[in-house]
Coordinates of C-alpha atoms in Angstrom, one line a residue:
Chain N
M1220 CA 0.1 0.0 0.4
S1221 CA 3.9 2.8 0.8
A1222 CA 3.7 2.2 -3.0
P1223 CA 1.9 4.8 -4.6
Y1224 CA 2.9 8.0 -1.6
L1225 CA 7.1 6.4 -2.0
F1226 CA 5.8 7.7 -5.8
W1227 CA 4.4 10.4 -4.2
A1228 CA 6.9 12.0 -1.8
L1229 CA 10.0 10.4 -4.4
L1230 CA 8.2 13.4 -6.6
F1231 CA 6.8 16.0 -4.1
I1232 CA 10.3 15.9 -1.9
V1233 CA 13.4 13.8 -2.7
I1234 CA 13.0 15.6 -6.8
P1235 CA 12.4 18.4 -5.8
I1236 CA 15.2 18.9 -3.5
A1237 CA 17.7 17.1 -5.3
L1238 CA 16.8 20.2 -8.2
V1239 CA 17.8 22.5 -5.6
I1240 CA 21.5 20.5 -5.0
Y1241 CA 21.7 20.4 -7.8
Y1242 CA 20.7 23.5 -8.9
S1243 CA 23.2 25.2 -6.4
L1244 CA 26.8 22.9 -7.7
C1245 CA 25.8 24.0 -11.3
T1246 CA 26.3 28.0 -12.9
E1247 CA 25.1 27.8 -16.7
V1248 CA 27.5 28.7 -19.6
D1249 CA 26.2 30.2 -22.6
G1250 CA 23.2 27.9 -21.7
R1251 CA 25.0 24.5 -20.1
M1252 CA 25.2 23.1 -17.4
L1253 CA 28.7 23.0 -15.9
F1254 CA 29.8 21.7 -12.6
S1255 CA 31.6 24.7 -10.0
W1256 CA 31.7 25.5 -6.1
E1257 CA 30.8 29.4 -7.0
N1258 CA 27.2 30.3 -5.6
Y1259 CA 29.3 28.8 -2.2
K1260 CA 32.2 30.5 -1.9
R1261 CA 29.9 33.7 -3.5
A1262 CA 27.5 33.3 0.0
F1263 CA 30.4 32.9 2.0
E1264 CA 31.6 36.3 0.2
P1265 CA 31.2 39.3 3.2
I1266 CA 27.9 41.0 2.3
Y1267 CA 26.6 37.3 2.2
I1268 CA 27.8 36.2 5.1
R1269 CA 26.5 39.6 6.7
V1270 CA 22.6 39.4 5.5
M1271 CA 23.2 35.3 6.9
W1272 CA 25.1 36.7 10.3
R1273 CA 22.3 39.0 10.3
S1274 CA 18.8 37.2 9.4
V1275 CA 20.3 34.4 12.3
L1276 CA 21.3 37.4 15.3
L1277 CA 18.2 39.0 15.1
A1278 CA 15.9 35.2 15.1
L1279 CA 18.2 34.5 18.3
I1280 CA 16.9 37.8 20.0
S1281 CA 13.4 37.6 19.0
T1282 CA 13.6 34.3 19.6
L1283 CA 15.5 35.7 23.9
A1284 CA 12.3 38.5 24.0
C1285 CA 9.9 35.7 23.5
I1286 CA 10.5 33.9 26.6
L1287 CA 11.3 36.8 28.9
A1288 CA 7.4 38.0 26.9
G1289 CA 5.9 33.9 27.3
Y1290 CA 7.8 32.2 30.0
P1291 CA 5.7 34.3 32.8
V1292 CA 2.6 34.2 31.1
A1293 CA 2.7 30.5 30.9
Y1294 CA 3.5 30.4 34.7
I1295 CA 1.3 31.9 35.3
M1296 CA -1.6 30.2 32.8
A1297 CA -0.7 27.4 34.3
S1298 CA -0.9 28.1 38.0
K1299 CA -3.1 27.3 40.2
E1300 CA -4.6 29.7 41.2
Y1301 CA -6.1 31.4 37.3
S1302 CA -9.4 30.0 37.2
S1303 CA -9.0 31.2 33.7
K1304 CA -7.2 28.6 31.7
N1305 CA -8.5 27.7 28.6
L1306 CA -10.2 31.3 27.4
L1307 CA -7.2 31.7 28.1
L1308 CA -5.1 29.3 25.6
F1309 CA -8.2 30.2 23.6
L1310 CA -7.4 34.1 22.9
F1311 CA -3.4 32.8 22.5
L1312 CA -5.3 31.1 19.9
V1313 CA -7.5 33.4 18.2
P1314 CA -5.4 35.9 16.0
M1315 CA -3.8 32.8 14.6
W1316 CA -6.8 32.4 12.4
M1317 CA -6.8 36.1 11.0
N1318 CA -4.6 36.3 8.6
F1319 CA -0.8 36.7 9.5
L1320 CA 0.3 39.5 6.5
L1321 CA -3.1 41.3 7.6
R1322 CA -1.8 41.7 10.7
T1323 CA 1.6 42.3 9.8
Y1324 CA 0.7 44.6 7.6
S1325 CA -1.3 46.7 10.4
W1326 CA 1.1 46.9 12.4
L1327 CA 2.0 49.6 10.0
T1328 CA -0.9 51.4 11.3
I1329 CA 0.2 51.6 14.3
L1330 CA 3.8 52.2 14.3
E1331 CA 4.1 55.3 11.5
K1332 CA 5.9 58.9 11.8
N1333 CA 2.0 59.6 13.3
G1334 CA 0.8 56.6 14.0
L1335 CA -0.9 55.0 17.4
I1336 CA 1.9 54.9 19.0
N1337 CA 3.2 58.5 18.9
T1338 CA -0.3 60.2 18.5
L1339 CA -0.5 57.8 22.1
L1340 CA 2.7 59.4 22.6
A1341 CA 2.3 63.2 21.9
F1342 CA -0.7 63.4 23.9
L1343 CA 1.3 62.5 27.0
G1344 CA 4.3 65.1 25.7
L1345 CA 6.5 61.7 25.5
P1346 CA 9.3 61.7 23.2
K1347 CA 8.2 60.2 19.7
L1348 CA 9.8 56.4 18.8
N1349 CA 10.9 55.7 15.3
I1350 CA 11.4 52.6 14.8
L1351 CA 9.8 51.6 11.3
Y1352 CA 11.8 50.5 8.7
S1353 CA 14.6 49.6 11.5
D1354 CA 15.6 46.3 12.3
K1355 CA 13.0 47.0 16.2
A1356 CA 10.0 46.6 13.7
V1357 CA 11.5 43.2 12.4
V1358 CA 12.3 41.7 16.4
L1359 CA 9.0 42.7 16.8
G1360 CA 6.6 41.9 14.0
M1361 CA 8.4 38.2 14.6
V1362 CA 8.1 38.7 18.2
Y1363 CA 4.5 39.2 17.6
N1364 CA 3.7 36.5 15.8
F1365 CA 5.5 33.5 17.1
L1366 CA 5.1 34.2 20.7
P1367 CA 1.9 31.6 20.8
F1368 CA 4.5 29.4 20.0
M1369 CA 6.5 30.0 22.4
I1370 CA 3.7 30.3 24.9
L1371 CA 1.6 27.1 24.6
P1372 CA 4.7 25.0 24.8
I1373 CA 5.5 25.9 27.2
Y1374 CA 1.8 26.1 29.7
S1375 CA 1.7 22.3 28.6
V1376 CA 5.0 21.0 30.6
L1377 CA 4.2 24.0 33.8
K1378 CA -0.1 22.3 33.3
K1379 CA 1.5 18.6 33.6
M1380 CA 3.6 19.6 36.4
D1381 CA 3.4 17.7 39.8
Q1382 CA 1.9 19.6 42.6
S1383 CA 2.6 17.2 45.1
L1384 CA 6.7 18.5 44.0
I1385 CA 6.8 21.5 44.7
E1386 CA 4.6 21.7 48.2
A1387 CA 6.7 19.1 49.6
A1388 CA 9.7 21.2 48.3
Q1389 CA 8.7 24.1 50.4
D1390 CA 7.9 21.2 52.9
L1391 CA 11.5 20.7 53.2
G1392 CA 11.6 24.7 53.5
A1393 CA 12.2 26.0 50.2
D1394 CA 12.0 29.4 49.4
S1395 CA 9.1 30.7 46.4
K1396 CA 12.5 31.8 44.7
T1397 CA 14.1 28.4 45.6
V1398 CA 11.2 26.1 44.5
F1399 CA 11.5 28.8 40.7
L1400 CA 15.0 28.3 39.8
R1401 CA 15.7 25.0 40.8
L1402 CA 12.4 22.8 40.3
I1403 CA 9.7 24.6 37.9
L1404 CA 11.8 26.5 35.4
P1405 CA 15.1 23.1 35.3
M1406 CA 11.9 20.8 35.5
S1407 CA 9.7 23.0 32.2
M1408 CA 12.9 23.3 30.2
P1409 CA 11.6 20.8 27.4
G1410 CA 8.8 23.3 27.0
V1411 CA 11.5 26.2 26.5
I1412 CA 13.4 24.8 24.4
S1413 CA 10.2 23.0 22.0
G1414 CA 9.0 26.7 21.9
I1415 CA 12.9 27.8 21.6
T1416 CA 13.0 26.3 17.9
M1417 CA 9.2 27.0 17.2
V1418 CA 10.0 30.6 16.9
F1419 CA 13.8 30.4 16.1
M1420 CA 13.2 28.5 13.0
P1421 CA 10.1 30.6 11.6
A1422 CA 11.7 33.6 11.9
V1423 CA 15.7 33.1 10.5
T1424 CA 14.3 31.7 7.2
T1425 CA 10.6 34.8 7.2
F1426 CA 11.3 37.2 4.2
I1427 CA 7.9 38.8 5.2
I1428 CA 8.0 40.1 8.0
S1429 CA 11.4 41.7 6.2
D1430 CA 9.3 43.1 3.9
L1431 CA 7.0 44.9 5.6
L1432 CA 7.7 46.5 8.9
G1433 CA 11.8 46.0 7.6
G1434 CA 11.7 48.9 5.1
A1435 CA 13.0 48.8 1.1
Q1436 CA 16.9 47.8 1.9
F1437 CA 16.7 45.4 4.3
M1438 CA 17.7 41.9 4.3
L1439 CA 17.7 38.3 5.6
I1440 CA 17.9 35.4 4.4
G1441 CA 14.5 35.4 2.7
N1442 CA 14.4 38.8 0.9
L1443 CA 18.4 37.2 -0.5
I1444 CA 16.5 33.9 -1.6
E1445 CA 13.2 35.4 -2.5
Q1446 CA 15.5 38.0 -5.2
Q1447 CA 18.1 35.6 -6.1
F1448 CA 14.3 32.9 -7.1
L1449 CA 12.1 36.2 -8.2
K1450 CA 13.6 39.7 -9.3
V1451 CA 17.3 38.3 -9.5
N1452 CA 16.8 35.0 -11.5
N1453 CA 19.8 33.5 -10.6
W1454 CA 18.9 30.1 -9.2
N1455 CA 22.6 28.7 -9.5
F1456 CA 22.9 31.1 -6.5
G1457 CA 19.4 31.0 -4.9
S1458 CA 19.6 27.8 -4.1
A1459 CA 23.0 27.0 -3.0
L1460 CA 21.7 29.4 -0.8
S1461 CA 18.7 27.4 0.0
V1462 CA 21.1 24.6 0.9
I1463 CA 22.9 27.0 3.5
L1464 CA 19.5 28.0 5.2
M1465 CA 18.1 24.1 5.2
F1466 CA 22.2 23.1 7.0
L1467 CA 20.8 26.3 8.7
I1468 CA 18.2 24.5 10.4
I1469 CA 19.3 21.0 10.2
A1470 CA 22.9 22.1 11.9
S1471 CA 19.8 24.2 14.8
V1472 CA 17.2 21.7 15.7
S1473 CA 19.4 18.8 16.1
I1474 CA 21.1 20.9 18.7
F1475 CA 17.8 21.5 20.0
S1476 CA 17.8 17.6 20.5
M1477 CA 20.2 17.3 21.6
V1478 CA 19.4 19.8 24.4
D1479 CA 15.6 17.6 24.8
K1480 CA 17.2 13.9 24.2
N1481 CA 15.2 12.5 27.0
N1482 CA 12.1 14.0 27.3
D1483 CA 9.4 15.0 24.2
E1484 CA 6.8 16.1 26.1
G1485 CA 5.8 19.9 26.1
A1486 CA 5.3 19.6 21.3
L1487 CA 2.4 21.1 20.0
F1488 CA 0.7 18.6 18.4
Chain R
M763 CA 1.1 40.2 43.3
K764 CA -1.9 39.5 42.1
A765 CA -3.2 42.5 40.2
A766 CA 0.5 42.1 38.7
K767 CA -0.5 39.3 37.1
K768 CA -3.2 40.9 35.6
L769 CA -2.5 44.0 34.1
Y770 CA 0.9 41.3 32.6
L771 CA -2.2 39.3 31.0
A772 CA -3.6 42.5 30.2
L773 CA -0.8 44.0 28.3
I774 CA 0.4 40.6 26.4
L775 CA -3.2 40.5 25.6
I776 CA -3.4 44.2 24.2
F777 CA 0.0 43.4 21.9
M778 CA -1.8 40.7 20.3
Y779 CA -5.5 41.8 19.8
A780 CA -3.9 45.7 19.2
P781 CA -3.4 45.3 15.6
I782 CA -6.8 43.1 14.4
L783 CA -8.9 45.7 16.7
I784 CA -7.7 48.4 14.7
L785 CA -7.6 45.4 11.0
I786 CA -11.9 45.6 12.4
I787 CA -11.8 49.2 13.0
F788 CA -10.0 50.4 9.6
S789 CA -13.3 47.7 7.8
F790 CA -15.3 50.7 8.2
N791 CA -12.9 53.2 8.2
A792 CA -15.1 56.1 5.2
S793 CA -11.9 56.8 3.3
K794 CA -9.2 54.1 1.7
S795 CA -6.5 55.3 4.0
R796 CA -4.9 53.3 6.6
A797 CA -4.1 56.2 9.2
N798 CA -6.8 58.5 9.2
W799 CA -9.8 58.1 10.8
S800 CA -12.6 59.5 8.0
G801 CA -16.4 58.5 9.7
F802 CA -18.0 55.2 9.6
T803 CA -19.1 53.0 6.8
L804 CA -20.5 49.7 5.5
S805 CA -19.4 50.6 2.1
W806 CA -16.4 48.4 2.1
Y807 CA -18.9 44.9 2.6
A808 CA -21.4 46.2 0.9
E809 CA -17.8 46.5 -2.7
L810 CA -17.2 42.8 -1.7
I811 CA -19.1 41.3 -3.3
N812 CA -18.5 43.2 -6.5
D813 CA -15.0 42.5 -6.6
P814 CA -13.7 40.4 -8.8
S815 CA -10.2 40.3 -8.6
I816 CA -10.9 40.1 -4.2
M817 CA -14.3 37.0 -4.8
K818 CA -11.5 34.7 -7.1
A819 CA -8.6 35.3 -4.9
L820 CA -11.3 34.1 -2.1
Y821 CA -12.7 31.3 -3.9
N822 CA -9.5 29.3 -5.2
T823 CA -7.9 30.2 -0.9
I824 CA -11.4 28.2 -0.2
T825 CA -11.3 25.7 -2.5
I826 CA -7.2 24.7 -2.7
A827 CA -7.9 24.1 0.9
L828 CA -11.0 22.3 0.7
L829 CA -9.1 19.8 -2.5
S830 CA -5.6 19.6 -1.2
S831 CA -6.6 19.1 2.5
A832 CA -9.0 16.4 1.6
I833 CA -7.0 14.3 -1.0
A834 CA -4.1 15.3 1.1
T835 CA -6.0 12.7 3.4
V836 CA -7.3 10.1 1.1
I837 CA -3.1 10.2 0.3
G838 CA -2.5 10.5 3.4
T839 CA -4.2 7.6 5.0
T840 CA -3.7 4.8 3.7
A841 CA 0.0 6.3 2.9
A842 CA 0.0 5.5 7.1
V843 CA -1.1 2.3 6.7
G844 CA 1.8 1.6 4.1
I845 CA 4.5 2.9 5.8
E846 CA 2.9 0.8 9.2
A847 CA 3.6 -2.6 7.4
L848 CA 7.1 -1.2 6.0
G849 CA 10.1 -2.8 7.6
S850 CA 12.2 -0.8 9.9
L851 CA 15.3 0.4 8.4
T852 CA 12.8 1.3 4.6
K853 CA 10.0 2.5 7.9
R854 CA 12.7 5.6 9.3
I855 CA 13.4 6.5 6.2
V856 CA 10.0 7.0 4.2
L857 CA 9.4 9.3 7.8
A858 CA 12.4 11.4 7.5
I859 CA 11.6 11.3 4.0
T860 CA 7.5 12.3 5.2
N861 CA 8.9 15.2 7.8
I862 CA 10.7 17.2 5.5
P863 CA 7.6 19.4 4.8
V864 CA 7.5 19.9 8.0
V865 CA 10.1 20.6 8.9
N866 CA 12.2 22.7 6.1
P867 CA 11.5 26.0 6.2
D868 CA 8.6 27.5 3.5
I869 CA 10.9 29.5 1.3
V870 CA 13.0 26.3 0.4
T871 CA 9.5 23.8 0.1
G872 CA 8.5 27.2 -2.0
V873 CA 11.3 27.6 -4.2
S874 CA 12.6 23.5 -4.8
L875 CA 8.6 22.6 -6.4
M876 CA 8.6 25.7 -8.4
V877 CA 12.5 24.8 -9.6
L878 CA 10.3 21.3 -10.1
Y879 CA 7.5 22.9 -12.1
I880 CA 9.9 24.4 -14.4
Y881 CA 12.8 21.8 -14.6
I882 CA 9.1 19.1 -15.5
F883 CA 7.6 22.4 -18.0
K884 CA 10.7 22.0 -20.1
F885 CA 10.0 19.0 -21.8
F886 CA 6.1 19.9 -21.5
P887 CA 6.3 24.5 -22.5
S888 CA 2.2 24.2 -23.2
L889 CA 2.2 23.8 -19.4
K890 CA 2.4 26.6 -17.1
L891 CA 2.1 27.9 -13.4
G892 CA -0.8 27.8 -12.6
Y893 CA -4.2 26.7 -10.7
A894 CA -2.8 22.9 -10.7
T895 CA 0.8 23.8 -9.1
L896 CA -0.9 25.9 -6.0
L897 CA -3.2 22.2 -5.6
L898 CA -0.4 19.8 -5.7
S899 CA 1.9 22.0 -4.5
H900 CA -0.6 22.5 -1.5
T901 CA -1.6 19.1 -1.4
A902 CA 2.5 18.5 -1.1
F903 CA 3.1 19.7 2.1
N904 CA -0.4 18.5 3.7
T905 CA 0.0 15.0 3.1
S906 CA 3.3 15.4 5.8
Y907 CA 0.4 16.7 8.0
I908 CA -1.8 14.0 8.2
I909 CA 0.3 11.0 7.3
L910 CA 2.2 12.7 10.9
S911 CA -0.9 12.1 13.2
V912 CA -1.7 9.2 11.3
L913 CA 0.3 7.2 13.0
P914 CA 0.2 7.6 16.3
K915 CA -3.5 6.3 16.0
L916 CA -2.2 4.1 13.6
R917 CA 0.2 2.9 16.7
Q918 CA -2.1 2.4 19.4
M919 CA -4.3 0.0 17.5
D920 CA -3.7 -3.7 18.1
P921 CA -2.8 -4.5 14.6
N922 CA -4.6 -8.2 15.7
L923 CA -7.8 -6.8 15.1
Y924 CA -7.7 -6.4 11.2
E925 CA -6.2 -10.1 11.0
A926 CA -9.0 -11.4 12.3
A927 CA -11.6 -9.8 10.6
L928 CA -9.1 -11.1 7.7
D929 CA -9.4 -14.8 9.3
L930 CA -13.0 -14.2 9.7
G931 CA -13.1 -13.6 6.1
A932 CA -13.4 -9.5 4.8
S933 CA -11.6 -8.4 1.7
P934 CA -8.9 -5.9 2.6
A935 CA -11.2 -3.5 1.5
Q936 CA -13.1 -3.7 4.1
G937 CA -11.0 -4.6 7.0
F938 CA -9.7 -1.3 6.3
F939 CA -12.7 0.3 5.9
K940 CA -14.4 -1.1 8.6
V941 CA -11.3 -2.3 11.4
I942 CA -8.6 -0.1 11.1
L943 CA -11.0 3.3 9.5
P944 CA -12.9 3.5 12.7
E945 CA -10.2 2.8 14.9
I946 CA -7.4 6.5 13.0
M947 CA -11.1 8.3 12.2
P948 CA -9.7 11.2 15.6
G949 CA -5.9 10.7 13.7
V950 CA -7.5 11.6 10.4
V951 CA -10.4 14.0 10.9
T952 CA -6.9 15.6 13.6
G953 CA -4.8 16.1 10.2
A954 CA -7.5 17.1 8.1
M955 CA -7.9 19.8 10.6
L956 CA -4.9 20.8 10.4
A957 CA -4.2 20.1 7.5
F958 CA -7.2 22.6 5.4
T959 CA -5.5 25.3 8.5
M960 CA -2.0 24.8 7.3
S961 CA -3.6 25.7 3.7
L962 CA -5.8 28.4 4.5
D963 CA -3.0 30.9 5.9
D964 CA 0.1 29.7 3.3
F965 CA 1.9 32.0 1.6
V966 CA 5.8 31.4 1.5
V967 CA 4.6 28.3 -0.3
S968 CA 2.2 29.6 -2.6
F969 CA 4.1 32.9 -3.3
F970 CA 6.7 31.1 -5.5
T971 CA 4.5 27.9 -6.8
T972 CA 0.8 30.3 -8.4
G973 CA 1.8 32.1 -12.0
S974 CA 0.7 35.1 -13.0
G975 CA -2.9 36.1 -12.6
V976 CA -3.6 33.2 -9.6
N977 CA -4.1 34.7 -6.7
N978 CA -5.3 33.3 -3.0
L979 CA -5.9 35.8 -0.4
S980 CA -2.3 35.7 0.4
I981 CA -1.0 36.3 -2.1
L982 CA -3.5 39.8 -2.6
I983 CA -2.5 41.0 0.1
Y984 CA 0.8 40.5 -0.3
S985 CA 0.3 42.1 -4.1
M986 CA -1.3 45.5 -2.5
A987 CA 1.0 45.5 0.5
R988 CA 3.5 48.7 -0.7
R989 CA 0.5 49.8 -2.2
G990 CA -1.8 49.9 1.1
V991 CA -4.2 46.7 1.6
N992 CA -7.7 47.8 0.5
P993 CA -10.2 48.1 3.2
K994 CA -12.3 46.0 1.2
I995 CA -9.7 43.2 2.2
N996 CA -9.9 44.3 6.2
A997 CA -14.1 44.2 5.8
L998 CA -13.9 40.1 4.3
S999 CA -11.0 39.8 7.6
T1000 CA -13.3 41.0 9.8
L1001 CA -16.4 38.5 8.5
M1002 CA -13.7 35.3 8.3
F1003 CA -11.8 35.9 11.4
L1004 CA -15.5 35.5 12.6
V1005 CA -17.5 32.8 10.5
V1006 CA -14.3 31.3 12.4
L1007 CA -15.5 32.0 16.1
V1008 CA -18.4 31.4 15.6
L1009 CA -17.7 28.1 13.6
L1010 CA -15.2 27.4 17.2
Y1011 CA -17.7 28.6 20.1
L1012 CA -20.1 25.9 18.3
V1013 CA -16.8 23.1 18.1
N1014 CA -16.6 23.7 21.6
R1015 CA -20.0 24.3 22.4
S1016 CA -20.2 20.5 21.3
D1017 CA -17.1 19.7 23.0
S1018 CA -19.2 20.0 26.8
S1019 CA -22.6 19.0 25.5
K1020 CA -20.7 15.8 24.4
A1021 CA -18.9 15.6 27.6
K1022 CA -22.3 16.8 29.6
K1023 CA -23.8 13.3 28.6
E1024 CA -21.0 11.4 28.7
S1025 CA -20.9 11.7 32.7
A1026 CA -24.5 11.8 32.8
L1027 CA -24.2 8.3 31.6
A1028 CA -21.3 6.5 33.7
A1029 CA -22.9 8.3 36.9

């Protein structure tokens, strides 16, 4: 029964990727494809290294911001005395049902020179905030789009935690800071790690958020790939960049799963 | 402390919902501006139905989501049953391949499929990127999601059940439809819903695999973003958002009433 699927997977998964790898290892000379490392050499020129570095750095900053903002949310949500858990969970899932391009686009109205934030700041007599079309706006867009991916896995791990462990620690004289740092935080690490994977991966590969909020001169590796395939029409270089991006993702996923070796809780699906 | 917690949750929710509220508010704006409010109107809602490009994009989005998730459900469910029967090494390889579209960045999935189609079209010059390639691409990534949500259910199932059915004279087809399928149905339904959502929400893969003139809503919004998104799009999104909210509410309500019935039966 698996034969038709094997053919399907070969056609739509294996061959497309093989083609991308093939293109990345060729340069076109007089309409003929010749083997060469040229595209990879080019990808490691300083200007492209800078683009890749910026993509990784902004994705890391966004991931960190998501942990800092999302952990307390998950913690409060999972705590015993918080009663409207399901409602809050629902409220964090609902925004994903609205087109994410449109939601991101909406930040223009909030952030622009005479936008909502600046009108509010002016009303309070505070100086203007000009972050639109900069990397700050891109980070904000990433945090906005991917925050639920951090909150949900941490929440699902915290909720399953054995409450009697915490009570035992308290009985044994641990203060609340010790309970958090030595018990709750380490036990919630699987959730944090799957959150990191789920935020970092889409953040490092995005080209829409940087396109909409970062302005025209702003470039991440996703924008570079899009440009090579659709604007410059250099498939060979675009393919090399895609292969590098794939390796970047495989490397980070395996690092995260190494840290998370003996735990598969906290997965969203 | 309790007030501080509530305040913090409120701030995060404001952060999550401010863009959505603005989007909804500007669907009632009398002018086309996304920045200045110039009075209340319902005209964008009224004009929506007469805008052929938006209606066409909506049609494409919904039909592709329905068709691709339905086709992927059939391919994926039969594939999962087949994969489960494979030897352990082949199974591991096939599963690793199946995982690729889920783990791979969307943009790589998008460009690799585009490269595939254009490569094939070299031999068939009359073919072009368009609705068919869009549908195939969505079906391609959706199939993986279906397989991955059906497999755990298959593993939970007692394999002897199917063999018992065959021993009792059922044909393999009967065994599949009457024994296996009912057992794995929850996984199939979850997978189909997930696939439908992924397709509905997809921009990146669609962007690379569609041809000129064939848009879905995401591509249409992206192409408008530079010049300014038409408030009709806001109106449409508001309506779709409301439909989703109502559906979620209904599903939740029937779930909880079912749960109530079950607990009443158990008591």
